[in-house]
Amino acid sequence: MSDNGTGDSVRQRGLAKMAEVYGTEFQDYPGEHFAMTADHLFAEVWSRDGLSIRDRRLLLLGALTAQNLIDTAGIQIGAALRNKELTEAELHEIALFLCHYVGWPSGTKLDILVGTIVAQQKKAARKEQSEK
């Protein structure tokens, strides 16, 4: 494919933005679902000017929590911590804030998930350190 804004160049921009957003490398996958995710959502939407990745992540955390999609919010929490966009304290504050706007049960689930993911990442870091 050519480098005229379609094809491989779009896919490479999308994969690069996905890696930046989630703090981990992504490989290319076949299929329309992945194509729409990489080529449109990440190469176009997440790459637009006007909002930082952190801004977009905050909005996404709010939207996911409002829909009680807490497991999916966990992906964003892990990425925010890996990329050092949000601290543990900030994530707990976000959960408390959201309790008042999207409901106490959803905000509380988010808060518990923050604690779980922070603990998992700390454990993984300790294990990695001990293996060195």
mmCIF file of N, CA and C in Angstrom:
data_model
loop_
_atom_site.group_PDB
_atom_site.id
_atom_site.type_symbol
_atom_site.label_atom_id
_atom_site.label_comp_id
_atom_site.label_asym_id
_atom_site.label_seq_id
_atom_site.Cartn_x
_atom_site.Cartn_y
_atom_site.Cartn_z
ATOM 1 N N MET A 1 0.839 -1.192 0.000
ATOM 2 C CA MET A 1 0.000 0.000 0.000
ATOM 3 C C MET A 1 0.873 1.241 0.000
ATOM 4 N N SER A 2 0.280 2.351 -0.345
ATOM 5 C CA SER A 2 1.046 3.586 -0.471
ATOM 6 C C SER A 2 1.088 4.356 0.836
ATOM 7 N N ASP A 3 1.859 5.427 0.828
ATOM 8 C CA ASP A 3 2.003 6.270 2.012
ATOM 9 C C ASP A 3 1.238 7.575 1.815
ATOM 10 N N ASN A 4 0.030 7.489 1.276
ATOM 11 C CA ASN A 4 -0.766 8.673 0.975
ATOM 12 C C ASN A 4 -1.879 8.916 1.989
ATOM 13 N N GLY A 5 -1.687 8.455 3.210
ATOM 14 C CA GLY A 5 -2.704 8.641 4.239
ATOM 15 C C GLY A 5 -3.633 7.456 4.375
ATOM 16 N N THR A 6 -3.444 6.446 3.555
ATOM 17 C CA THR A 6 -4.244 5.235 3.686
ATOM 18 C C THR A 6 -3.303 4.056 3.797
ATOM 19 N N GLY A 7 -3.850 2.914 4.072
ATOM 20 C CA GLY A 7 -3.050 1.699 4.063
ATOM 21 C C GLY A 7 -2.044 1.617 5.178
ATOM 22 N N ASP A 8 -0.827 1.203 4.798
ATOM 23 C CA ASP A 8 0.215 0.924 5.779
ATOM 24 C C ASP A 8 0.561 2.124 6.647
ATOM 25 N N SER A 9 0.607 3.322 6.072
ATOM 26 C CA SER A 9 0.979 4.496 6.875
ATOM 27 C C SER A 9 -0.053 4.773 7.964
ATOM 28 N N VAL A 10 -1.327 4.620 7.623
ATOM 29 C CA VAL A 10 -2.386 4.810 8.619
ATOM 30 C C VAL A 10 -2.272 3.738 9.693
ATOM 31 N N ARG A 11 -2.071 2.491 9.275
ATOM 32 C CA ARG A 11 -1.956 1.398 10.238
ATOM 33 C C ARG A 11 -0.764 1.622 11.165
ATOM 34 N N GLN A 12 0.355 2.047 10.615
ATOM 35 C CA GLN A 12 1.550 2.290 11.436
ATOM 36 C C GLN A 12 1.313 3.432 12.414
ATOM 37 N N ARG A 13 0.635 4.492 11.983
ATOM 38 C CA ARG A 13 0.284 5.590 12.909
ATOM 39 C C ARG A 13 -0.632 5.084 14.006
ATOM 40 N N GLY A 14 -1.597 4.260 13.626
ATOM 41 C CA GLY A 14 -2.525 3.706 14.608
ATOM 42 C C GLY A 14 -1.826 2.820 15.620
ATOM 43 N N LEU A 15 -0.954 1.932 15.138
ATOM 44 C CA LEU A 15 -0.215 1.051 16.047
ATOM 45 C C LEU A 15 0.707 1.853 16.958
ATOM 46 N N ALA A 16 1.331 2.887 16.411
ATOM 47 C CA ALA A 16 2.216 3.731 17.229
ATOM 48 C C ALA A 16 1.419 4.467 18.301
ATOM 49 N N LYS A 17 0.237 4.971 17.962
ATOM 50 C CA LYS A 17 -0.587 5.682 18.950
ATOM 51 C C LYS A 17 -1.105 4.713 19.997
ATOM 52 N N MET A 18 -1.480 3.500 19.596
ATOM 53 C CA MET A 18 -1.915 2.492 20.564
ATOM 54 C C MET A 18 -0.798 2.204 21.557
ATOM 55 N N ALA A 19 0.426 2.057 21.059
ATOM 56 C CA ALA A 19 1.568 1.805 21.940
ATOM 57 C C ALA A 19 1.779 2.968 22.894
ATOM 58 N N GLU A 20 1.625 4.184 22.402
ATOM 59 C CA GLU A 20 1.788 5.373 23.252
ATOM 60 C C GLU A 20 0.689 5.433 24.307
ATOM 61 N N VAL A 21 -0.533 5.187 23.918
ATOM 62 C CA VAL A 21 -1.677 5.269 24.831
ATOM 63 C C VAL A 21 -1.611 4.197 25.921
ATOM 64 N N TYR A 22 -1.225 2.978 25.550
ATOM 65 C CA TYR A 22 -1.272 1.876 26.502
ATOM 66 C C TYR A 22 0.075 1.496 27.097
ATOM 67 N N GLY A 23 1.157 2.103 26.609
ATOM 68 C CA GLY A 23 2.464 1.847 27.190
ATOM 69 C C GLY A 23 2.980 0.446 26.922
ATOM 70 N N THR A 24 2.536 -0.150 25.840
ATOM 71 C CA THR A 24 2.983 -1.480 25.440
ATOM 72 C C THR A 24 2.838 -1.596 23.930
ATOM 73 N N GLU A 25 3.678 -2.401 23.330
ATOM 74 C CA GLU A 25 3.651 -2.553 21.872
ATOM 75 C C GLU A 25 2.450 -3.393 21.435
ATOM 76 N N PHE A 26 1.937 -3.075 20.253
ATOM 77 C CA PHE A 26 0.840 -3.829 19.653
ATOM 78 C C PHE A 26 1.293 -4.360 18.308
ATOM 79 N N GLN A 27 0.855 -5.548 17.973
ATOM 80 C CA GLN A 27 1.132 -6.078 16.649
ATOM 81 C C GLN A 27 -0.112 -5.908 15.794
ATOM 82 N N ASP A 28 0.087 -5.948 14.523
ATOM 83 C CA ASP A 28 -1.012 -5.825 13.572
ATOM 84 C C ASP A 28 -1.828 -7.115 13.566
ATOM 85 N N TYR A 29 -3.131 -6.993 13.476
ATOM 86 C CA TYR A 29 -4.018 -8.148 13.406
ATOM 87 C C TYR A 29 -4.913 -8.007 12.186
ATOM 88 N N PRO A 30 -5.352 -9.122 11.633
ATOM 89 C CA PRO A 30 -6.276 -9.058 10.502
ATOM 90 C C PRO A 30 -7.690 -8.759 10.996
ATOM 91 N N GLY A 31 -8.546 -8.419 10.085
ATOM 92 C CA GLY A 31 -9.962 -8.266 10.393
ATOM 93 C C GLY A 31 -10.411 -6.822 10.472
ATOM 94 N N GLU A 32 -11.676 -6.636 10.200
ATOM 95 C CA GLU A 32 -12.269 -5.301 10.163
ATOM 96 C C GLU A 32 -12.315 -4.623 11.531
ATOM 97 N N HIS A 33 -12.564 -5.399 12.578
ATOM 98 C CA HIS A 33 -12.644 -4.795 13.912
ATOM 99 C C HIS A 33 -11.309 -4.162 14.298
ATOM 100 N N PHE A 34 -10.225 -4.912 14.111
ATOM 101 C CA PHE A 34 -8.921 -4.351 14.444
ATOM 102 C C PHE A 34 -8.574 -3.205 13.511
ATOM 103 N N ALA A 35 -8.931 -3.327 12.239
ATOM 104 C CA ALA A 35 -8.660 -2.251 11.274
ATOM 105 C C ALA A 35 -9.340 -0.956 11.713
ATOM 106 N N MET A 36 -10.585 -1.033 12.132
ATOM 107 C CA MET A 36 -11.302 0.163 12.573
ATOM 108 C C MET A 36 -10.677 0.718 13.850
ATOM 109 N N THR A 37 -10.258 -0.170 14.749
ATOM 110 C CA THR A 37 -9.634 0.261 15.996
ATOM 111 C C THR A 37 -8.320 0.983 15.729
ATOM 112 N N ALA A 38 -7.435 0.359 14.966
ATOM 113 C CA ALA A 38 -6.113 0.948 14.714
ATOM 114 C C ALA A 38 -6.190 2.129 13.753
ATOM 115 N N ASP A 39 -6.892 1.945 12.633
ATOM 116 C CA ASP A 39 -6.869 2.945 11.565
ATOM 117 C C ASP A 39 -7.737 4.156 11.861
ATOM 118 N N HIS A 40 -8.835 3.952 12.534
ATOM 119 C CA HIS A 40 -9.719 5.096 12.809
ATOM 120 C C HIS A 40 -9.564 5.604 14.245
ATOM 121 N N LEU A 41 -9.848 4.716 15.207
ATOM 122 C CA LEU A 41 -9.862 5.167 16.603
ATOM 123 C C LEU A 41 -8.507 5.713 17.034
ATOM 124 N N PHE A 42 -7.427 4.991 16.732
ATOM 125 C CA PHE A 42 -6.117 5.439 17.215
ATOM 126 C C PHE A 42 -5.384 6.334 16.228
ATOM 127 N N ALA A 43 -5.380 6.023 14.951
ATOM 128 C CA ALA A 43 -4.667 6.860 13.975
ATOM 129 C C ALA A 43 -5.366 8.203 13.786
ATOM 130 N N GLU A 44 -6.678 8.252 14.001
ATOM 131 C CA GLU A 44 -7.421 9.494 13.765
ATOM 132 C C GLU A 44 -7.925 10.136 15.065
ATOM 133 N N VAL A 45 -8.758 9.435 15.821
ATOM 134 C CA VAL A 45 -9.433 10.045 16.983
ATOM 135 C C VAL A 45 -8.455 10.331 18.121
ATOM 136 N N TRP A 46 -7.707 9.315 18.567
ATOM 137 C CA TRP A 46 -6.754 9.534 19.666
ATOM 138 C C TRP A 46 -5.611 10.449 19.240
ATOM 139 N N SER A 47 -5.396 10.629 17.957
ATOM 140 C CA SER A 47 -4.277 11.432 17.455
ATOM 141 C C SER A 47 -4.640 12.881 17.193
ATOM 142 N N ARG A 48 -5.883 13.244 17.355
ATOM 143 C CA ARG A 48 -6.304 14.623 17.088
ATOM 144 C C ARG A 48 -5.663 15.599 18.077
ATOM 145 N N ASP A 49 -5.462 16.806 17.609
ATOM 146 C CA ASP A 49 -5.012 17.877 18.494
ATOM 147 C C ASP A 49 -6.159 18.298 19.402
ATOM 148 N N GLY A 50 -5.849 19.021 20.440
ATOM 149 C CA GLY A 50 -6.893 19.597 21.286
ATOM 150 C C GLY A 50 -6.991 18.980 22.663
ATOM 151 N N LEU A 51 -6.743 17.677 22.767
ATOM 152 C CA LEU A 51 -6.767 17.008 24.067
ATOM 153 C C LEU A 51 -5.531 16.136 24.165
ATOM 154 N N SER A 52 -4.962 16.082 25.352
ATOM 155 C CA SER A 52 -3.827 15.193 25.583
ATOM 156 C C SER A 52 -4.343 13.768 25.777
ATOM 157 N N ILE A 53 -3.437 12.821 25.754
ATOM 158 C CA ILE A 53 -3.820 11.440 26.054
ATOM 159 C C ILE A 53 -4.398 11.373 27.464
ATOM 160 N N ARG A 54 -3.785 12.089 28.397
ATOM 161 C CA ARG A 54 -4.295 12.106 29.772
ATOM 162 C C ARG A 54 -5.720 12.638 29.814
ATOM 163 N N ASP A 55 -5.999 13.726 29.078
ATOM 164 C CA ASP A 55 -7.357 14.277 29.022
ATOM 165 C C ASP A 55 -8.342 13.234 28.503
ATOM 166 N N ARG A 56 -7.962 12.590 27.421
ATOM 167 C CA ARG A 56 -8.843 11.583 26.825
ATOM 168 C C ARG A 56 -9.053 10.414 27.790
ATOM 169 N N ARG A 57 -7.985 10.033 28.501
ATOM 170 C CA ARG A 57 -8.104 8.928 29.451
ATOM 171 C C ARG A 57 -9.061 9.304 30.594
ATOM 172 N N LEU A 58 -8.970 10.521 31.096
ATOM 173 C CA LEU A 58 -9.887 10.962 32.152
ATOM 174 C C LEU A 58 -11.336 10.901 31.679
ATOM 175 N N LEU A 59 -11.582 11.378 30.467
ATOM 176 C CA LEU A 59 -12.938 11.315 29.917
ATOM 177 C C LEU A 59 -13.410 9.878 29.767
ATOM 178 N N LEU A 60 -12.515 9.034 29.296
ATOM 179 C CA LEU A 60 -12.862 7.630 29.098
ATOM 180 C C LEU A 60 -13.136 6.928 30.424
ATOM 181 N N LEU A 61 -12.335 7.227 31.440
ATOM 182 C CA LEU A 61 -12.598 6.641 32.762
ATOM 183 C C LEU A 61 -13.982 7.046 33.269
ATOM 184 N N GLY A 62 -14.337 8.298 33.088
ATOM 185 C CA GLY A 62 -15.663 8.751 33.494
ATOM 186 C C GLY A 62 -16.773 8.056 32.725
ATOM 187 N N ALA A 63 -16.604 7.955 31.403
ATOM 188 C CA ALA A 63 -17.630 7.324 30.565
ATOM 189 C C ALA A 63 -17.774 5.832 30.896
ATOM 190 N N LEU A 64 -16.657 5.151 31.055
ATOM 191 C CA LEU A 64 -16.716 3.725 31.366
ATOM 192 C C LEU A 64 -17.341 3.480 32.729
ATOM 193 N N THR A 65 -16.985 4.311 33.703
ATOM 194 C CA THR A 65 -17.553 4.148 35.043
ATOM 195 C C THR A 65 -19.046 4.450 35.026
ATOM 196 N N ALA A 66 -19.448 5.461 34.272
ATOM 197 C CA ALA A 66 -20.868 5.799 34.177
ATOM 198 C C ALA A 66 -21.675 4.647 33.590
ATOM 199 N N GLN A 67 -21.053 3.873 32.713
ATOM 200 C CA GLN A 67 -21.730 2.731 32.103
ATOM 201 C C GLN A 67 -21.508 1.438 32.894
ATOM 202 N N ASN A 68 -20.825 1.563 34.036
ATOM 203 C CA ASN A 68 -20.489 0.424 34.890
ATOM 204 C C ASN A 68 -19.642 -0.615 34.147
ATOM 205 N N LEU A 69 -18.788 -0.129 33.257
ATOM 206 C CA LEU A 69 -17.863 -1.000 32.523
ATOM 207 C C LEU A 69 -16.511 -0.979 33.227
ATOM 208 N N ILE A 70 -16.527 -1.402 34.474
ATOM 209 C CA ILE A 70 -15.370 -1.278 35.353
ATOM 210 C C ILE A 70 -14.201 -2.134 34.879
ATOM 211 N N ASP A 71 -14.468 -3.337 34.357
ATOM 212 C CA ASP A 71 -13.359 -4.170 33.866
ATOM 213 C C ASP A 71 -12.612 -3.465 32.737
ATOM 214 N N THR A 72 -13.344 -2.833 31.850
ATOM 215 C CA THR A 72 -12.715 -2.100 30.750
ATOM 216 C C THR A 72 -11.974 -0.877 31.283
ATOM 217 N N ALA A 73 -12.503 -0.259 32.316
ATOM 218 C CA ALA A 73 -11.808 0.877 32.946
ATOM 219 C C ALA A 73 -10.459 0.433 33.501
ATOM 220 N N GLY A 74 -10.360 -0.818 33.894
ATOM 221 C CA GLY A 74 -9.098 -1.345 34.407
ATOM 222 C C GLY A 74 -7.972 -1.249 33.395
ATOM 223 N N ILE A 75 -8.281 -1.404 32.128
ATOM 224 C CA ILE A 75 -7.271 -1.256 31.073
ATOM 225 C C ILE A 75 -6.723 0.164 31.100
ATOM 226 N N GLN A 76 -7.604 1.133 31.269
ATOM 227 C CA GLN A 76 -7.201 2.542 31.302
ATOM 228 C C GLN A 76 -6.410 2.865 32.572
ATOM 229 N N ILE A 77 -6.802 2.276 33.681
ATOM 230 C CA ILE A 77 -6.084 2.495 34.945
ATOM 231 C C ILE A 77 -4.650 1.979 34.825
ATOM 232 N N GLY A 78 -4.508 0.759 34.336
ATOM 233 C CA GLY A 78 -3.178 0.188 34.174
ATOM 234 C C GLY A 78 -2.304 1.025 33.255
ATOM 235 N N ALA A 79 -2.867 1.479 32.154
ATOM 236 C CA ALA A 79 -2.105 2.291 31.206
ATOM 237 C C ALA A 79 -1.735 3.641 31.810
ATOM 238 N N ALA A 80 -2.659 4.258 32.525
ATOM 239 C CA ALA A 80 -2.380 5.557 33.150
ATOM 240 C C ALA A 80 -1.244 5.445 34.160
ATOM 241 N N LEU A 81 -1.208 4.350 34.895
ATOM 242 C CA LEU A 81 -0.124 4.135 35.862
ATOM 243 C C LEU A 81 1.192 3.845 35.145
ATOM 244 N N ARG A 82 1.166 2.967 34.135
ATOM 245 C CA ARG A 82 2.389 2.641 33.383
ATOM 246 C C ARG A 82 2.989 3.882 32.730
ATOM 247 N N ASN A 83 2.121 4.728 32.185
ATOM 248 C CA ASN A 83 2.578 5.929 31.474
ATOM 249 C C ASN A 83 2.822 7.110 32.404
ATOM 250 N N LYS A 84 2.581 6.901 33.706
ATOM 251 C CA LYS A 84 2.764 7.949 34.720
ATOM 252 C C LYS A 84 1.935 9.206 34.415
ATOM 253 N N GLU A 85 0.743 8.970 33.875
ATOM 254 C CA GLU A 85 -0.193 10.067 33.606
ATOM 255 C C GLU A 85 -0.999 10.404 34.851
ATOM 256 N N LEU A 86 -1.297 9.385 35.643
ATOM 257 C CA LEU A 86 -2.078 9.553 36.860
ATOM 258 C C LEU A 86 -1.417 8.738 37.968
ATOM 259 N N THR A 87 -1.455 9.286 39.163
ATOM 260 C CA THR A 87 -0.916 8.583 40.327
ATOM 261 C C THR A 87 -2.012 7.746 40.978
ATOM 262 N N GLU A 88 -1.598 6.895 41.873
ATOM 263 C CA GLU A 88 -2.572 6.119 42.640
ATOM 264 C C GLU A 88 -3.533 7.052 43.375
ATOM 265 N N ALA A 89 -3.003 8.078 44.004
ATOM 266 C CA ALA A 89 -3.851 9.020 44.745
ATOM 267 C C ALA A 89 -4.839 9.720 43.817
ATOM 268 N N GLU A 90 -4.386 10.116 42.637
ATOM 269 C CA GLU A 90 -5.287 10.784 41.689
ATOM 270 C C GLU A 90 -6.389 9.833 41.222
ATOM 271 N N LEU A 91 -6.037 8.588 40.985
ATOM 272 C CA LEU A 91 -7.042 7.610 40.553
ATOM 273 C C LEU A 91 -8.079 7.353 41.641
ATOM 274 N N HIS A 92 -7.648 7.289 42.895
ATOM 275 C CA HIS A 92 -8.615 7.142 43.990
ATOM 276 C C HIS A 92 -9.506 8.385 44.076
ATOM 277 N N GLU A 93 -8.925 9.548 43.869
ATOM 278 C CA GLU A 93 -9.710 10.792 43.895
ATOM 279 C C GLU A 93 -10.731 10.817 42.758
ATOM 280 N N ILE A 94 -10.331 10.342 41.586
ATOM 281 C CA ILE A 94 -11.260 10.259 40.451
ATOM 282 C C ILE A 94 -12.431 9.350 40.813
ATOM 283 N N ALA A 95 -12.136 8.206 41.414
ATOM 284 C CA ALA A 95 -13.199 7.273 41.801
ATOM 285 C C ALA A 95 -14.158 7.915 42.802
ATOM 286 N N LEU A 96 -13.627 8.613 43.784
ATOM 287 C CA LEU A 96 -14.477 9.270 44.773
ATOM 288 C C LEU A 96 -15.331 10.353 44.119
ATOM 289 N N PHE A 97 -14.727 11.138 43.253
ATOM 290 C CA PHE A 97 -15.450 12.185 42.527
ATOM 291 C C PHE A 97 -16.590 11.565 41.706
ATOM 292 N N LEU A 98 -16.274 10.483 40.990
ATOM 293 C CA LEU A 98 -17.285 9.855 40.150
ATOM 294 C C LEU A 98 -18.417 9.232 40.956
ATOM 295 N N CYS A 99 -18.151 8.821 42.188
ATOM 296 C CA CYS A 99 -19.223 8.291 43.041
ATOM 297 C C CYS A 99 -20.402 9.259 43.101
ATOM 298 N N HIS A 100 -20.095 10.538 43.136
ATOM 299 C CA HIS A 100 -21.139 11.549 43.288
ATOM 300 C C HIS A 100 -21.880 11.844 41.995
ATOM 301 N N TYR A 101 -21.349 11.453 40.867
ATOM 302 C CA TYR A 101 -21.979 11.772 39.590
ATOM 303 C C TYR A 101 -22.515 10.562 38.843
ATOM 304 N N VAL A 102 -21.922 9.384 39.053
ATOM 305 C CA VAL A 102 -22.377 8.206 38.319
ATOM 306 C C VAL A 102 -22.907 7.118 39.240
ATOM 307 N N GLY A 103 -22.892 7.382 40.539
ATOM 308 C CA GLY A 103 -23.422 6.431 41.500
ATOM 309 C C GLY A 103 -22.339 5.822 42.367
ATOM 310 N N TRP A 104 -22.681 5.690 43.629
ATOM 311 C CA TRP A 104 -21.726 5.179 44.602
ATOM 312 C C TRP A 104 -21.242 3.770 44.266
ATOM 313 N N PRO A 105 -22.118 2.856 43.860
ATOM 314 C CA PRO A 105 -21.635 1.507 43.551
ATOM 315 C C PRO A 105 -20.588 1.482 42.424
ATOM 316 N N SER A 106 -20.830 2.205 41.349
ATOM 317 C CA SER A 106 -19.871 2.208 40.234
ATOM 318 C C SER A 106 -18.567 2.877 40.625
ATOM 319 N N GLY A 107 -18.645 4.003 41.316
ATOM 320 C CA GLY A 107 -17.435 4.685 41.756
ATOM 321 C C GLY A 107 -16.631 3.849 42.737
ATOM 322 N N THR A 108 -17.342 3.132 43.606
ATOM 323 C CA THR A 108 -16.669 2.277 44.578
ATOM 324 C C THR A 108 -15.988 1.099 43.888
ATOM 325 N N LYS A 109 -16.650 0.514 42.901
ATOM 326 C CA LYS A 109 -16.025 -0.571 42.129
ATOM 327 C C LYS A 109 -14.743 -0.066 41.457
ATOM 328 N N LEU A 110 -14.797 1.148 40.918
ATOM 329 C CA LEU A 110 -13.611 1.724 40.291
ATOM 330 C C LEU A 110 -12.501 1.902 41.318
ATOM 331 N N ASP A 111 -12.841 2.408 42.495
ATOM 332 C CA ASP A 111 -11.854 2.617 43.550
ATOM 333 C C ASP A 111 -11.192 1.300 43.969
ATOM 334 N N ILE A 112 -11.989 0.260 44.116
ATOM 335 C CA ILE A 112 -11.461 -1.051 44.483
ATOM 336 C C ILE A 112 -10.536 -1.561 43.377
ATOM 337 N N LEU A 113 -10.932 -1.366 42.128
ATOM 338 C CA LEU A 113 -10.110 -1.811 41.007
ATOM 339 C C LEU A 113 -8.783 -1.052 40.958
ATOM 340 N N VAL A 114 -8.803 0.240 41.274
ATOM 341 C CA VAL A 114 -7.557 1.009 41.348
ATOM 342 C C VAL A 114 -6.608 0.332 42.338
ATOM 343 N N GLY A 115 -7.099 0.024 43.524
ATOM 344 C CA GLY A 115 -6.268 -0.630 44.531
ATOM 345 C C GLY A 115 -5.735 -1.970 44.059
ATOM 346 N N THR A 116 -6.560 -2.738 43.382
ATOM 347 C CA THR A 116 -6.152 -4.051 42.877
ATOM 348 C C THR A 116 -5.054 -3.915 41.824
ATOM 349 N N ILE A 117 -5.242 -3.004 40.885
ATOM 350 C CA ILE A 117 -4.262 -2.832 39.807
ATOM 351 C C ILE A 117 -2.957 -2.268 40.337
ATOM 352 N N VAL A 118 -3.029 -1.322 41.255
ATOM 353 C CA VAL A 118 -1.812 -0.783 41.870
ATOM 354 C C VAL A 118 -1.046 -1.914 42.556
ATOM 355 N N ALA A 119 -1.743 -2.744 43.313
ATOM 356 C CA ALA A 119 -1.088 -3.866 44.004
ATOM 357 C C ALA A 119 -0.469 -4.837 43.005
ATOM 358 N N GLN A 120 -1.168 -5.130 41.913
ATOM 359 C CA GLN A 120 -0.631 -6.032 40.898
ATOM 360 C C GLN A 120 0.634 -5.454 40.267
ATOM 361 N N GLN A 121 0.608 -4.173 39.953
ATOM 362 C CA GLN A 121 1.774 -3.545 39.322
ATOM 363 C C GLN A 121 2.950 -3.489 40.286
ATOM 364 N N LYS A 122 2.689 -3.233 41.561
ATOM 365 C CA LYS A 122 3.771 -3.223 42.555
ATOM 366 C C LYS A 122 4.372 -4.618 42.706
ATOM 367 N N LYS A 123 3.524 -5.630 42.730
ATOM 368 C CA LYS A 123 4.006 -7.005 42.848
ATOM 369 C C LYS A 123 4.849 -7.376 41.633
ATOM 370 N N ALA A 124 4.394 -7.019 40.445
ATOM 371 C CA ALA A 124 5.143 -7.314 39.224
ATOM 372 C C ALA A 124 6.487 -6.593 39.223
ATOM 373 N N ALA A 125 6.510 -5.351 39.706
ATOM 374 C CA ALA A 125 7.763 -4.586 39.763
ATOM 375 C C ALA A 125 8.742 -5.234 40.746
ATOM 376 N N ARG A 126 8.231 -5.691 41.904
ATOM 377 C CA ARG A 126 9.092 -6.369 42.884
ATOM 378 C C ARG A 126 9.662 -7.656 42.292
ATOM 379 N N LYS A 127 8.837 -8.407 41.594
ATOM 380 C CA LYS A 127 9.282 -9.663 40.987
ATOM 381 C C LYS A 127 10.344 -9.379 39.927
ATOM 382 N N GLU A 128 10.104 -8.382 39.106
ATOM 383 C CA GLU A 128 11.073 -8.015 38.066
ATOM 384 C C GLU A 128 12.393 -7.586 38.696
ATOM 385 N N GLN A 129 12.305 -6.833 39.777
ATOM 386 C CA GLN A 129 13.510 -6.353 40.471
ATOM 387 C C GLN A 129 14.294 -7.517 41.080
ATOM 388 N N SER A 130 13.583 -8.476 41.642
ATOM 389 C CA SER A 130 14.259 -9.622 42.278
ATOM 390 C C SER A 130 14.882 -10.555 41.242
ATOM 391 N N GLU A 131 14.399 -10.526 40.009
ATOM 392 C CA GLU A 131 14.954 -11.369 38.957
ATOM 393 C C GLU A 131 16.203 -10.770 38.324
ATOM 394 N N LYS A 132 16.496 -9.532 38.653
ATOM 395 C CA LYS A 132 17.682 -8.879 38.070
ATOM 396 C C LYS A 132 18.942 -9.209 38.808
#
